[in-house]
Each structure stands twice: as C-alpha cells, then as structure tokens.
Amino acid sequence: MPHDGILAELKQGVDLPRLMALKARWGVSMAALLRRALSLGVVSEWHYRNLVIEMSALGYRTVEPVSVPREIPHHLARVVTRLERQHHLDLSQAAHLAGLGREEFHEIYLCASSSPGAIATPARL
C-alpha cells in the first residue's frame, strides 16, 4: 500500500467497519491495513492492540468478514510454458521443481491464467 494513497484513507478513522471497507478497496487483509495504520502513526499502540483483541474475539484473525476476489494472473501460463520449453521440462518435472503435485501445479500456474498461445492443457496431466 503506497504511503500517500493509504495514509489519506486511514486518517479518516480506523475501526472495524472502516477496515472492512478498506479491505474491499485495497484487496489486502484487515490485519495488514491495521498494521500499516500503526506503522504510519495513524493509530496508537493502545488502539492497535484493542482492535487486534476485538478482531480476535470476533474470529476475524482466522476468517475475515469481507472476501477479496482472487487475482488471476494473465501472463503466467505463457511464462511457465516458455520456461518448460526452454529447459525441456514436462509438466511433472516443472511441478517437482515448484514443490507441487502435477494437478496442483497445473491449477495454480496454468489453468487460472490460461491465455492464447499457452500449450499447457488438462490433456498434458
């Protein structure tokens, strides 16, 4: 979160409803926003601690109330495919290098960002 952009928004007040609204806008966790508010001096240590305690009591430290849509990388499939070609890797080898199973690798790196020109398809699993 860039200093100038977030500072102006945090100065309008920091409470749970505001953190929920900022989470939806910035796409980051309420905890990250609260931590940023502390680091920018917008909230005191006392205010920070009280909000963390309140978030914990409401279960927001494990599951926050506002969901953020998952980002979809648009060019990642092309990059992974190019690396597979350059290094003569099959899907299993690429998955192993990433520390993932084939299906998981395909879902994370190829399916979500499939683009024209990417040769990775479910048939290669």
mmCIF file of N, CA and C in Angstrom:
data_model
loop_
_atom_site.group_PDB
_atom_site.id
_atom_site.type_symbol
_atom_site.label_atom_id
_atom_site.label_comp_id
_atom_site.label_asym_id
_atom_site.label_seq_id
_atom_site.Cartn_x
_atom_site.Cartn_y
_atom_site.Cartn_z
ATOM 1 N N MET A 1 0.841 -1.173 0.000
ATOM 2 C CA MET A 1 0.000 0.000 0.000
ATOM 3 C C MET A 1 0.885 1.234 0.000
ATOM 4 N N PRO A 2 0.802 2.024 -1.029
ATOM 5 C CA PRO A 2 1.645 3.210 -1.103
ATOM 6 C C PRO A 2 1.316 4.217 0.001
ATOM 7 N N HIS A 3 2.341 4.797 0.542
ATOM 8 C CA HIS A 3 2.234 5.726 1.668
ATOM 9 C C HIS A 3 1.167 6.787 1.456
ATOM 10 N N ASP A 4 1.272 7.539 0.387
ATOM 11 C CA ASP A 4 0.355 8.661 0.187
ATOM 12 C C ASP A 4 -1.089 8.205 -0.009
ATOM 13 N N GLY A 5 -1.284 7.151 -0.755
ATOM 14 C CA GLY A 5 -2.636 6.685 -1.023
ATOM 15 C C GLY A 5 -3.342 6.162 0.207
ATOM 16 N N ILE A 6 -2.665 5.340 0.982
ATOM 17 C CA ILE A 6 -3.312 4.723 2.134
ATOM 18 C C ILE A 6 -3.383 5.671 3.329
ATOM 19 N N LEU A 7 -2.400 6.543 3.470
ATOM 20 C CA LEU A 7 -2.391 7.468 4.614
ATOM 21 C C LEU A 7 -3.642 8.329 4.620
ATOM 22 N N ALA A 8 -3.992 8.881 3.477
ATOM 23 C CA ALA A 8 -5.181 9.728 3.403
ATOM 24 C C ALA A 8 -6.439 8.952 3.799
ATOM 25 N N GLU A 9 -6.514 7.707 3.404
ATOM 26 C CA GLU A 9 -7.700 6.904 3.719
ATOM 27 C C GLU A 9 -7.728 6.471 5.182
ATOM 28 N N LEU A 10 -6.561 6.176 5.742
ATOM 29 C CA LEU A 10 -6.513 5.763 7.142
ATOM 30 C C LEU A 10 -6.774 6.931 8.083
ATOM 31 N N LYS A 11 -6.406 8.126 7.673
ATOM 32 C CA LYS A 11 -6.616 9.302 8.527
ATOM 33 C C LYS A 11 -8.097 9.613 8.728
ATOM 34 N N GLN A 12 -8.962 9.027 7.896
ATOM 35 C CA GLN A 12 -10.397 9.240 8.047
ATOM 36 C C GLN A 12 -10.968 8.447 9.216
ATOM 37 N N GLY A 13 -10.143 7.629 9.842
ATOM 38 C CA GLY A 13 -10.564 6.858 11.001
ATOM 39 C C GLY A 13 -10.283 5.379 10.805
ATOM 40 N N VAL A 14 -9.957 4.722 11.891
ATOM 41 C CA VAL A 14 -9.652 3.293 11.831
ATOM 42 C C VAL A 14 -10.490 2.576 12.876
ATOM 43 N N ASP A 15 -11.490 1.870 12.396
ATOM 44 C CA ASP A 15 -12.303 0.981 13.209
ATOM 45 C C ASP A 15 -12.652 -0.215 12.334
ATOM 46 N N LEU A 16 -13.340 -1.181 12.885
ATOM 47 C CA LEU A 16 -13.605 -2.396 12.114
ATOM 48 C C LEU A 16 -14.418 -2.149 10.841
ATOM 49 N N PRO A 17 -15.494 -1.365 10.888
ATOM 50 C CA PRO A 17 -16.214 -1.121 9.631
ATOM 51 C C PRO A 17 -15.336 -0.434 8.579
ATOM 52 N N ARG A 18 -14.492 0.478 9.024
ATOM 53 C CA ARG A 18 -13.601 1.171 8.079
ATOM 54 C C ARG A 18 -12.573 0.199 7.514
ATOM 55 N N LEU A 19 -12.034 -0.676 8.358
ATOM 56 C CA LEU A 19 -11.068 -1.676 7.881
ATOM 57 C C LEU A 19 -11.714 -2.614 6.860
ATOM 58 N N MET A 20 -12.990 -2.956 7.077
ATOM 59 C CA MET A 20 -13.695 -3.812 6.109
ATOM 60 C C MET A 20 -13.821 -3.108 4.759
ATOM 61 N N ALA A 21 -14.170 -1.831 4.804
ATOM 62 C CA ALA A 21 -14.311 -1.064 3.556
ATOM 63 C C ALA A 21 -12.968 -0.935 2.844
ATOM 64 N N LEU A 22 -11.909 -0.677 3.618
ATOM 65 C CA LEU A 22 -10.581 -0.546 3.016
ATOM 66 C C LEU A 22 -10.071 -1.871 2.477
ATOM 67 N N LYS A 23 -10.430 -2.967 3.141
ATOM 68 C CA LYS A 23 -10.031 -4.289 2.640
ATOM 69 C C LYS A 23 -10.629 -4.524 1.262
ATOM 70 N N ALA A 24 -11.902 -4.193 1.104
ATOM 71 C CA ALA A 24 -12.561 -4.373 -0.188
ATOM 72 C C ALA A 24 -11.899 -3.485 -1.253
ATOM 73 N N ARG A 25 -11.510 -2.293 -0.871
ATOM 74 C CA ARG A 25 -10.912 -1.354 -1.833
ATOM 75 C C ARG A 25 -9.478 -1.725 -2.199
ATOM 76 N N TRP A 26 -8.654 -2.069 -1.214
ATOM 77 C CA TRP A 26 -7.230 -2.307 -1.441
ATOM 78 C C TRP A 26 -6.897 -3.768 -1.714
ATOM 79 N N GLY A 27 -7.798 -4.681 -1.354
ATOM 80 C CA GLY A 27 -7.557 -6.093 -1.617
ATOM 81 C C GLY A 27 -6.517 -6.727 -0.710
ATOM 82 N N VAL A 28 -6.374 -6.185 0.503
ATOM 83 C CA VAL A 28 -5.444 -6.749 1.487
ATOM 84 C C VAL A 28 -6.208 -7.007 2.785
ATOM 85 N N SER A 29 -5.626 -7.784 3.662
ATOM 86 C CA SER A 29 -6.319 -8.159 4.896
ATOM 87 C C SER A 29 -6.518 -6.956 5.817
ATOM 88 N N MET A 30 -7.522 -7.097 6.666
ATOM 89 C CA MET A 30 -7.778 -6.066 7.667
ATOM 90 C C MET A 30 -6.582 -5.945 8.611
ATOM 91 N N ALA A 31 -5.969 -7.078 8.931
ATOM 92 C CA ALA A 31 -4.796 -7.071 9.811
ATOM 93 C C ALA A 31 -3.645 -6.293 9.177
ATOM 94 N N ALA A 32 -3.450 -6.457 7.866
ATOM 95 C CA ALA A 32 -2.384 -5.719 7.170
ATOM 96 C C ALA A 32 -2.678 -4.226 7.171
ATOM 97 N N LEU A 33 -3.922 -3.867 6.969
ATOM 98 C CA LEU A 33 -4.307 -2.448 6.992
ATOM 99 C C LEU A 33 -4.094 -1.855 8.381
ATOM 100 N N LEU A 34 -4.466 -2.614 9.396
ATOM 101 C CA LEU A 34 -4.284 -2.138 10.761
ATOM 102 C C LEU A 34 -2.808 -1.982 11.085
ATOM 103 N N ARG A 35 -2.010 -2.938 10.668
ATOM 104 C CA ARG A 35 -0.559 -2.864 10.892
ATOM 105 C C ARG A 35 0.038 -1.654 10.172
ATOM 106 N N ARG A 36 -0.454 -1.388 8.958
ATOM 107 C CA ARG A 36 0.015 -0.226 8.193
ATOM 108 C C ARG A 36 -0.375 1.068 8.910
ATOM 109 N N ALA A 37 -1.571 1.097 9.475
ATOM 110 C CA ALA A 37 -2.015 2.275 10.229
ATOM 111 C C ALA A 37 -1.088 2.529 11.419
ATOM 112 N N LEU A 38 -0.674 1.461 12.075
ATOM 113 C CA LEU A 38 0.257 1.596 13.192
ATOM 114 C C LEU A 38 1.608 2.118 12.706
ATOM 115 N N SER A 39 2.120 1.538 11.627
ATOM 116 C CA SER A 39 3.439 1.943 11.129
ATOM 117 C C SER A 39 3.448 3.383 10.624
ATOM 118 N N LEU A 40 2.302 3.888 10.186
ATOM 119 C CA LEU A 40 2.215 5.276 9.717
ATOM 120 C C LEU A 40 1.875 6.250 10.841
ATOM 121 N N GLY A 41 1.678 5.731 12.046
ATOM 122 C CA GLY A 41 1.378 6.587 13.191
ATOM 123 C C GLY A 41 -0.058 7.090 13.227
ATOM 124 N N VAL A 42 -0.943 6.446 12.483
ATOM 125 C CA VAL A 42 -2.342 6.852 12.450
ATOM 126 C C VAL A 42 -3.081 6.341 13.685
ATOM 127 N N VAL A 43 -2.671 5.186 14.185
ATOM 128 C CA VAL A 43 -3.242 4.649 15.424
ATOM 129 C C VAL A 43 -2.120 4.465 16.433
ATOM 130 N N SER A 44 -2.480 4.555 17.701
ATOM 131 C CA SER A 44 -1.519 4.329 18.776
ATOM 132 C C SER A 44 -1.361 2.835 19.025
ATOM 133 N N GLU A 45 -0.343 2.472 19.787
ATOM 134 C CA GLU A 45 -0.164 1.063 20.181
ATOM 135 C C GLU A 45 -1.413 0.558 20.908
ATOM 136 N N TRP A 46 -1.975 1.396 21.766
ATOM 137 C CA TRP A 46 -3.154 1.025 22.544
ATOM 138 C C TRP A 46 -4.336 0.758 21.616
ATOM 139 N N HIS A 47 -4.586 1.663 20.666
ATOM 140 C CA HIS A 47 -5.688 1.499 19.716
ATOM 141 C C HIS A 47 -5.460 0.252 18.859
ATOM 142 N N TYR A 48 -4.242 0.047 18.410
ATOM 143 C CA TYR A 48 -3.887 -1.136 17.616
ATOM 144 C C TYR A 48 -4.198 -2.410 18.400
ATOM 145 N N ARG A 49 -3.701 -2.481 19.646
ATOM 146 C CA ARG A 49 -3.928 -3.672 20.474
ATOM 147 C C ARG A 49 -5.418 -3.933 20.690
ATOM 148 N N ASN A 50 -6.181 -2.878 20.972
ATOM 149 C CA ASN A 50 -7.618 -3.043 21.202
ATOM 150 C C ASN A 50 -8.322 -3.565 19.952
ATOM 151 N N LEU A 51 -7.954 -3.072 18.792
ATOM 152 C CA LEU A 51 -8.569 -3.563 17.561
ATOM 153 C C LEU A 51 -8.166 -5.005 17.267
ATOM 154 N N VAL A 52 -6.928 -5.364 17.558
ATOM 155 C CA VAL A 52 -6.488 -6.755 17.371
ATOM 156 C C VAL A 52 -7.273 -7.684 18.298
ATOM 157 N N ILE A 53 -7.467 -7.252 19.539
ATOM 158 C CA ILE A 53 -8.239 -8.049 20.502
ATOM 159 C C ILE A 53 -9.684 -8.190 20.026
ATOM 160 N N GLU A 54 -10.262 -7.100 19.544
ATOM 161 C CA GLU A 54 -11.639 -7.140 19.037
ATOM 162 C C GLU A 54 -11.751 -8.057 17.819
ATOM 163 N N MET A 55 -10.775 -7.975 16.910
ATOM 164 C CA MET A 55 -10.779 -8.845 15.737
ATOM 165 C C MET A 55 -10.664 -10.309 16.152
ATOM 166 N N SER A 56 -9.832 -10.580 17.141
ATOM 167 C CA SER A 56 -9.672 -11.957 17.631
ATOM 168 C C SER A 56 -10.964 -12.468 18.251
ATOM 169 N N ALA A 57 -11.600 -11.645 19.061
ATOM 170 C CA ALA A 57 -12.838 -12.055 19.735
ATOM 171 C C ALA A 57 -13.941 -12.370 18.725
ATOM 172 N N LEU A 58 -13.937 -11.673 17.595
ATOM 173 C CA LEU A 58 -14.945 -11.891 16.560
ATOM 174 C C LEU A 58 -14.549 -12.990 15.568
ATOM 175 N N GLY A 59 -13.357 -13.534 15.743
ATOM 176 C CA GLY A 59 -12.887 -14.590 14.849
ATOM 177 C C GLY A 59 -12.283 -14.067 13.557
ATOM 178 N N TYR A 60 -12.042 -12.760 13.481
ATOM 179 C CA TYR A 60 -11.527 -12.149 12.251
ATOM 180 C C TYR A 60 -10.044 -12.416 12.030
ATOM 181 N N ARG A 61 -9.343 -12.913 13.030
ATOM 182 C CA ARG A 61 -7.922 -13.211 12.844
ATOM 183 C C ARG A 61 -7.735 -14.481 12.024
ATOM 184 N N THR A 62 -8.767 -15.326 11.992
ATOM 185 C CA THR A 62 -8.669 -16.556 11.199
ATOM 186 C C THR A 62 -9.498 -16.473 9.927
ATOM 187 N N VAL A 63 -10.696 -15.874 10.015
ATOM 188 C CA VAL A 63 -11.549 -15.712 8.832
ATOM 189 C C VAL A 63 -12.116 -14.297 8.865
ATOM 190 N N GLU A 64 -11.631 -13.455 7.966
ATOM 191 C CA GLU A 64 -12.108 -12.071 7.937
ATOM 192 C C GLU A 64 -13.467 -11.993 7.248
ATOM 193 N N PRO A 65 -14.293 -11.009 7.619
ATOM 194 C CA PRO A 65 -15.668 -10.950 7.133
ATOM 195 C C PRO A 65 -15.847 -10.524 5.675
ATOM 196 N N VAL A 66 -14.879 -9.912 5.087
ATOM 197 C CA VAL A 66 -15.000 -9.445 3.709
ATOM 198 C C VAL A 66 -14.103 -10.301 2.832
ATOM 199 N N SER A 67 -14.669 -10.879 1.776
ATOM 200 C CA SER A 67 -13.830 -11.683 0.887
ATOM 201 C C SER A 67 -13.291 -10.795 -0.236
ATOM 202 N N VAL A 68 -12.096 -11.110 -0.649
ATOM 203 C CA VAL A 68 -11.437 -10.377 -1.725
ATOM 204 C C VAL A 68 -11.331 -11.331 -2.910
ATOM 205 N N PRO A 69 -11.766 -10.897 -4.082
ATOM 206 C CA PRO A 69 -11.671 -11.790 -5.243
ATOM 207 C C PRO A 69 -10.227 -12.185 -5.519
ATOM 208 N N ARG A 70 -10.051 -13.432 -5.891
ATOM 209 C CA ARG A 70 -8.717 -13.941 -6.198
ATOM 210 C C ARG A 70 -8.206 -13.299 -7.485
ATOM 211 N N GLU A 71 -6.979 -12.851 -7.450
ATOM 212 C CA GLU A 71 -6.380 -12.268 -8.643
ATOM 213 C C GLU A 71 -6.082 -13.363 -9.654
ATOM 214 N N ILE A 72 -6.259 -13.050 -10.917
ATOM 215 C CA ILE A 72 -5.963 -14.002 -11.976
ATOM 216 C C ILE A 72 -4.800 -13.463 -12.796
ATOM 217 N N PRO A 73 -3.644 -14.105 -12.694
ATOM 218 C CA PRO A 73 -2.503 -13.646 -13.489
ATOM 219 C C PRO A 73 -2.760 -13.911 -14.964
ATOM 220 N N HIS A 74 -2.559 -12.918 -15.787
ATOM 221 C CA HIS A 74 -2.884 -13.045 -17.201
ATOM 222 C C HIS A 74 -1.748 -13.599 -18.055
ATOM 223 N N HIS A 75 -0.530 -13.464 -17.626
ATOM 224 C CA HIS A 75 0.595 -13.874 -18.461
ATOM 225 C C HIS A 75 1.382 -15.050 -17.890
ATOM 226 N N LEU A 76 0.993 -15.516 -16.727
ATOM 227 C CA LEU A 76 1.762 -16.551 -16.051
ATOM 228 C C LEU A 76 1.822 -17.850 -16.835
ATOM 229 N N ALA A 77 0.733 -18.258 -17.438
ATOM 230 C CA ALA A 77 0.735 -19.517 -18.206
ATOM 231 C C ALA A 77 1.752 -19.455 -19.335
ATOM 232 N N ARG A 78 1.822 -18.316 -19.999
ATOM 233 C CA ARG A 78 2.775 -18.156 -21.094
ATOM 234 C C ARG A 78 4.223 -18.243 -20.600
ATOM 235 N N VAL A 79 4.486 -17.632 -19.445
ATOM 236 C CA VAL A 79 5.838 -17.665 -18.869
ATOM 237 C C VAL A 79 6.212 -19.089 -18.470
ATOM 238 N N VAL A 80 5.304 -19.783 -17.796
ATOM 239 C CA VAL A 80 5.578 -21.159 -17.372
ATOM 240 C C VAL A 80 5.798 -22.045 -18.590
ATOM 241 N N THR A 81 4.963 -21.902 -19.592
ATOM 242 C CA THR A 81 5.099 -22.694 -20.809
ATOM 243 C C THR A 81 6.444 -22.427 -21.485
ATOM 244 N N ARG A 82 6.836 -21.173 -21.554
ATOM 245 C CA ARG A 82 8.127 -20.824 -22.163
ATOM 246 C C ARG A 82 9.284 -21.442 -21.385
ATOM 247 N N LEU A 83 9.216 -21.392 -20.051
ATOM 248 C CA LEU A 83 10.274 -21.999 -19.237
ATOM 249 C C LEU A 83 10.318 -23.514 -19.416
ATOM 250 N N GLU A 84 9.143 -24.134 -19.526
ATOM 251 C CA GLU A 84 9.103 -25.581 -19.764
ATOM 252 C C GLU A 84 9.795 -25.918 -21.090
ATOM 253 N N ARG A 85 9.513 -25.130 -22.098
ATOM 254 C CA ARG A 85 10.119 -25.377 -23.420
ATOM 255 C C ARG A 85 11.628 -25.148 -23.394
ATOM 256 N N GLN A 86 12.054 -24.020 -22.823
ATOM 257 C CA GLN A 86 13.473 -23.676 -22.807
ATOM 258 C C GLN A 86 14.306 -24.701 -22.065
ATOM 259 N N HIS A 87 13.761 -25.245 -21.002
ATOM 260 C CA HIS A 87 14.515 -26.195 -20.175
ATOM 261 C C HIS A 87 14.100 -27.643 -20.434
ATOM 262 N N HIS A 88 13.296 -27.838 -21.468
ATOM 263 C CA HIS A 88 12.856 -29.181 -21.874
ATOM 264 C C HIS A 88 12.255 -29.956 -20.703
ATOM 265 N N LEU A 89 11.317 -29.305 -20.013
ATOM 266 C CA LEU A 89 10.655 -29.920 -18.865
ATOM 267 C C LEU A 89 9.273 -30.395 -19.255
ATOM 268 N N ASP A 90 8.896 -31.543 -18.731
ATOM 269 C CA ASP A 90 7.494 -31.914 -18.873
ATOM 270 C C ASP A 90 6.763 -31.392 -17.635
ATOM 271 N N LEU A 91 5.459 -31.538 -17.630
ATOM 272 C CA LEU A 91 4.659 -30.973 -16.545
ATOM 273 C C LEU A 91 5.070 -31.544 -15.185
ATOM 274 N N SER A 92 5.375 -32.832 -15.131
ATOM 275 C CA SER A 92 5.772 -33.455 -13.865
ATOM 276 C C SER A 92 7.071 -32.864 -13.331
ATOM 277 N N GLN A 93 8.028 -32.646 -14.229
ATOM 278 C CA GLN A 93 9.306 -32.066 -13.806
ATOM 279 C C GLN A 93 9.124 -30.636 -13.321
ATOM 280 N N ALA A 94 8.342 -29.844 -14.039
ATOM 281 C CA ALA A 94 8.096 -28.460 -13.628
ATOM 282 C C ALA A 94 7.393 -28.427 -12.272
ATOM 283 N N ALA A 95 6.422 -29.307 -12.089
ATOM 284 C CA ALA A 95 5.709 -29.374 -10.813
ATOM 285 C C ALA A 95 6.655 -29.752 -9.688
ATOM 286 N N HIS A 96 7.534 -30.732 -9.952
ATOM 287 C CA HIS A 96 8.504 -31.161 -8.942
ATOM 288 C C HIS A 96 9.426 -30.005 -8.547
ATOM 289 N N LEU A 97 9.901 -29.246 -9.515
ATOM 290 C CA LEU A 97 10.773 -28.102 -9.227
ATOM 291 C C LEU A 97 10.063 -27.041 -8.394
ATOM 292 N N ALA A 98 8.757 -26.935 -8.579
ATOM 293 C CA ALA A 98 7.967 -25.972 -7.812
ATOM 294 C C ALA A 98 7.536 -26.535 -6.457
ATOM 295 N N GLY A 99 7.827 -27.819 -6.229
ATOM 296 C CA GLY A 99 7.449 -28.450 -4.970
ATOM 297 C C GLY A 99 5.958 -28.752 -4.880
ATOM 298 N N LEU A 100 5.342 -29.011 -6.054
ATOM 299 C CA LEU A 100 3.910 -29.263 -6.111
ATOM 300 C C LEU A 100 3.620 -30.550 -6.858
ATOM 301 N N GLY A 101 2.415 -31.064 -6.664
ATOM 302 C CA GLY A 101 1.948 -32.176 -7.480
ATOM 303 C C GLY A 101 1.544 -31.643 -8.846
ATOM 304 N N ARG A 102 1.424 -32.558 -9.810
ATOM 305 C CA ARG A 102 1.096 -32.127 -11.188
ATOM 306 C C ARG A 102 -0.220 -31.369 -11.262
ATOM 307 N N GLU A 103 -1.256 -31.909 -10.627
ATOM 308 C CA GLU A 103 -2.575 -31.273 -10.698
ATOM 309 C C GLU A 103 -2.555 -29.896 -10.044
ATOM 310 N N GLU A 104 -1.912 -29.827 -8.877
ATOM 311 C CA GLU A 104 -1.833 -28.555 -8.162
ATOM 312 C C GLU A 104 -1.043 -27.528 -8.973
ATOM 313 N N PHE A 105 0.071 -27.950 -9.552
ATOM 314 C CA PHE A 105 0.880 -27.067 -10.395
ATOM 315 C C PHE A 105 0.056 -26.551 -11.567
ATOM 316 N N HIS A 106 -0.660 -27.449 -12.215
ATOM 317 C CA HIS A 106 -1.471 -27.065 -13.365
ATOM 318 C C HIS A 106 -2.546 -26.053 -12.953
ATOM 319 N N GLU A 107 -3.211 -26.328 -11.842
ATOM 320 C CA GLU A 107 -4.278 -25.430 -11.385
ATOM 321 C C GLU A 107 -3.744 -24.044 -11.038
ATOM 322 N N ILE A 108 -2.615 -23.999 -10.335
ATOM 323 C CA ILE A 108 -2.071 -22.715 -9.893
ATOM 324 C C ILE A 108 -1.443 -21.939 -11.036
ATOM 325 N N TYR A 109 -0.608 -22.608 -11.821
ATOM 326 C CA TYR A 109 0.206 -21.888 -12.795
ATOM 327 C C TYR A 109 -0.333 -21.882 -14.215
ATOM 328 N N LEU A 110 -1.220 -22.779 -14.536
ATOM 329 C CA LEU A 110 -1.635 -22.850 -15.924
ATOM 330 C C LEU A 110 -3.125 -22.612 -16.126
ATOM 331 N N CYS A 111 -3.979 -23.252 -15.357
ATOM 332 C CA CYS A 111 -5.430 -23.102 -15.564
ATOM 333 C C CYS A 111 -5.905 -21.686 -15.278
ATOM 334 N N ALA A 112 -5.513 -21.140 -14.132
ATOM 335 C CA ALA A 112 -6.036 -19.843 -13.717
ATOM 336 C C ALA A 112 -5.629 -18.721 -14.656
ATOM 337 N N SER A 113 -4.532 -18.903 -15.373
ATOM 338 C CA SER A 113 -4.051 -17.812 -16.219
ATOM 339 C C SER A 113 -3.961 -18.215 -17.676
ATOM 340 N N SER A 114 -4.683 -19.249 -18.056
ATOM 341 C CA SER A 114 -4.598 -19.714 -19.444
ATOM 342 C C SER A 114 -4.810 -18.567 -20.405
ATOM 343 N N SER A 115 -3.963 -18.539 -21.391
ATOM 344 C CA SER A 115 -4.028 -17.475 -22.382
ATOM 345 C C SER A 115 -3.792 -18.081 -23.744
ATOM 346 N N PRO A 116 -4.211 -17.393 -24.789
ATOM 347 C CA PRO A 116 -3.938 -17.910 -26.127
ATOM 348 C C PRO A 116 -2.438 -18.092 -26.311
ATOM 349 N N GLY A 117 -2.061 -19.186 -26.883
ATOM 350 C CA GLY A 117 -0.640 -19.436 -27.107
ATOM 351 C C GLY A 117 -0.014 -20.324 -26.052
ATOM 352 N N ALA A 118 -0.689 -20.479 -24.909
ATOM 353 C CA ALA A 118 -0.150 -21.367 -23.886
ATOM 354 C C ALA A 118 -0.475 -22.786 -24.288
ATOM 355 N N ILE A 119 0.526 -23.641 -24.286
ATOM 356 C CA ILE A 119 0.303 -25.001 -24.761
ATOM 357 C C ILE A 119 -0.131 -25.943 -23.652
ATOM 358 N N ALA A 120 -0.070 -25.490 -22.402
ATOM 359 C CA ALA A 120 -0.450 -26.365 -21.310
ATOM 360 C C ALA A 120 -1.960 -26.548 -21.299
ATOM 361 N N THR A 121 -2.387 -27.773 -21.342
ATOM 362 C CA THR A 121 -3.817 -28.098 -21.312
ATOM 363 C C THR A 121 -4.034 -29.229 -20.349
ATOM 364 N N PRO A 122 -5.262 -29.439 -19.906
ATOM 365 C CA PRO A 122 -5.526 -30.551 -18.995
ATOM 366 C C PRO A 122 -5.090 -31.904 -19.568
ATOM 367 N N ALA A 123 -5.049 -32.038 -20.889
ATOM 368 C CA ALA A 123 -4.654 -33.297 -21.514
ATOM 369 C C ALA A 123 -3.196 -33.655 -21.178
ATOM 370 N N ARG A 124 -2.378 -32.645 -20.858
ATOM 371 C CA ARG A 124 -0.977 -32.918 -20.536
ATOM 372 C C ARG A 124 -0.817 -33.468 -19.140
ATOM 373 N N LEU A 125 -1.875 -33.459 -18.344
ATOM 374 C CA LEU A 125 -1.775 -34.023 -17.000
ATOM 375 C C LEU A 125 -1.636 -35.508 -17.138
#
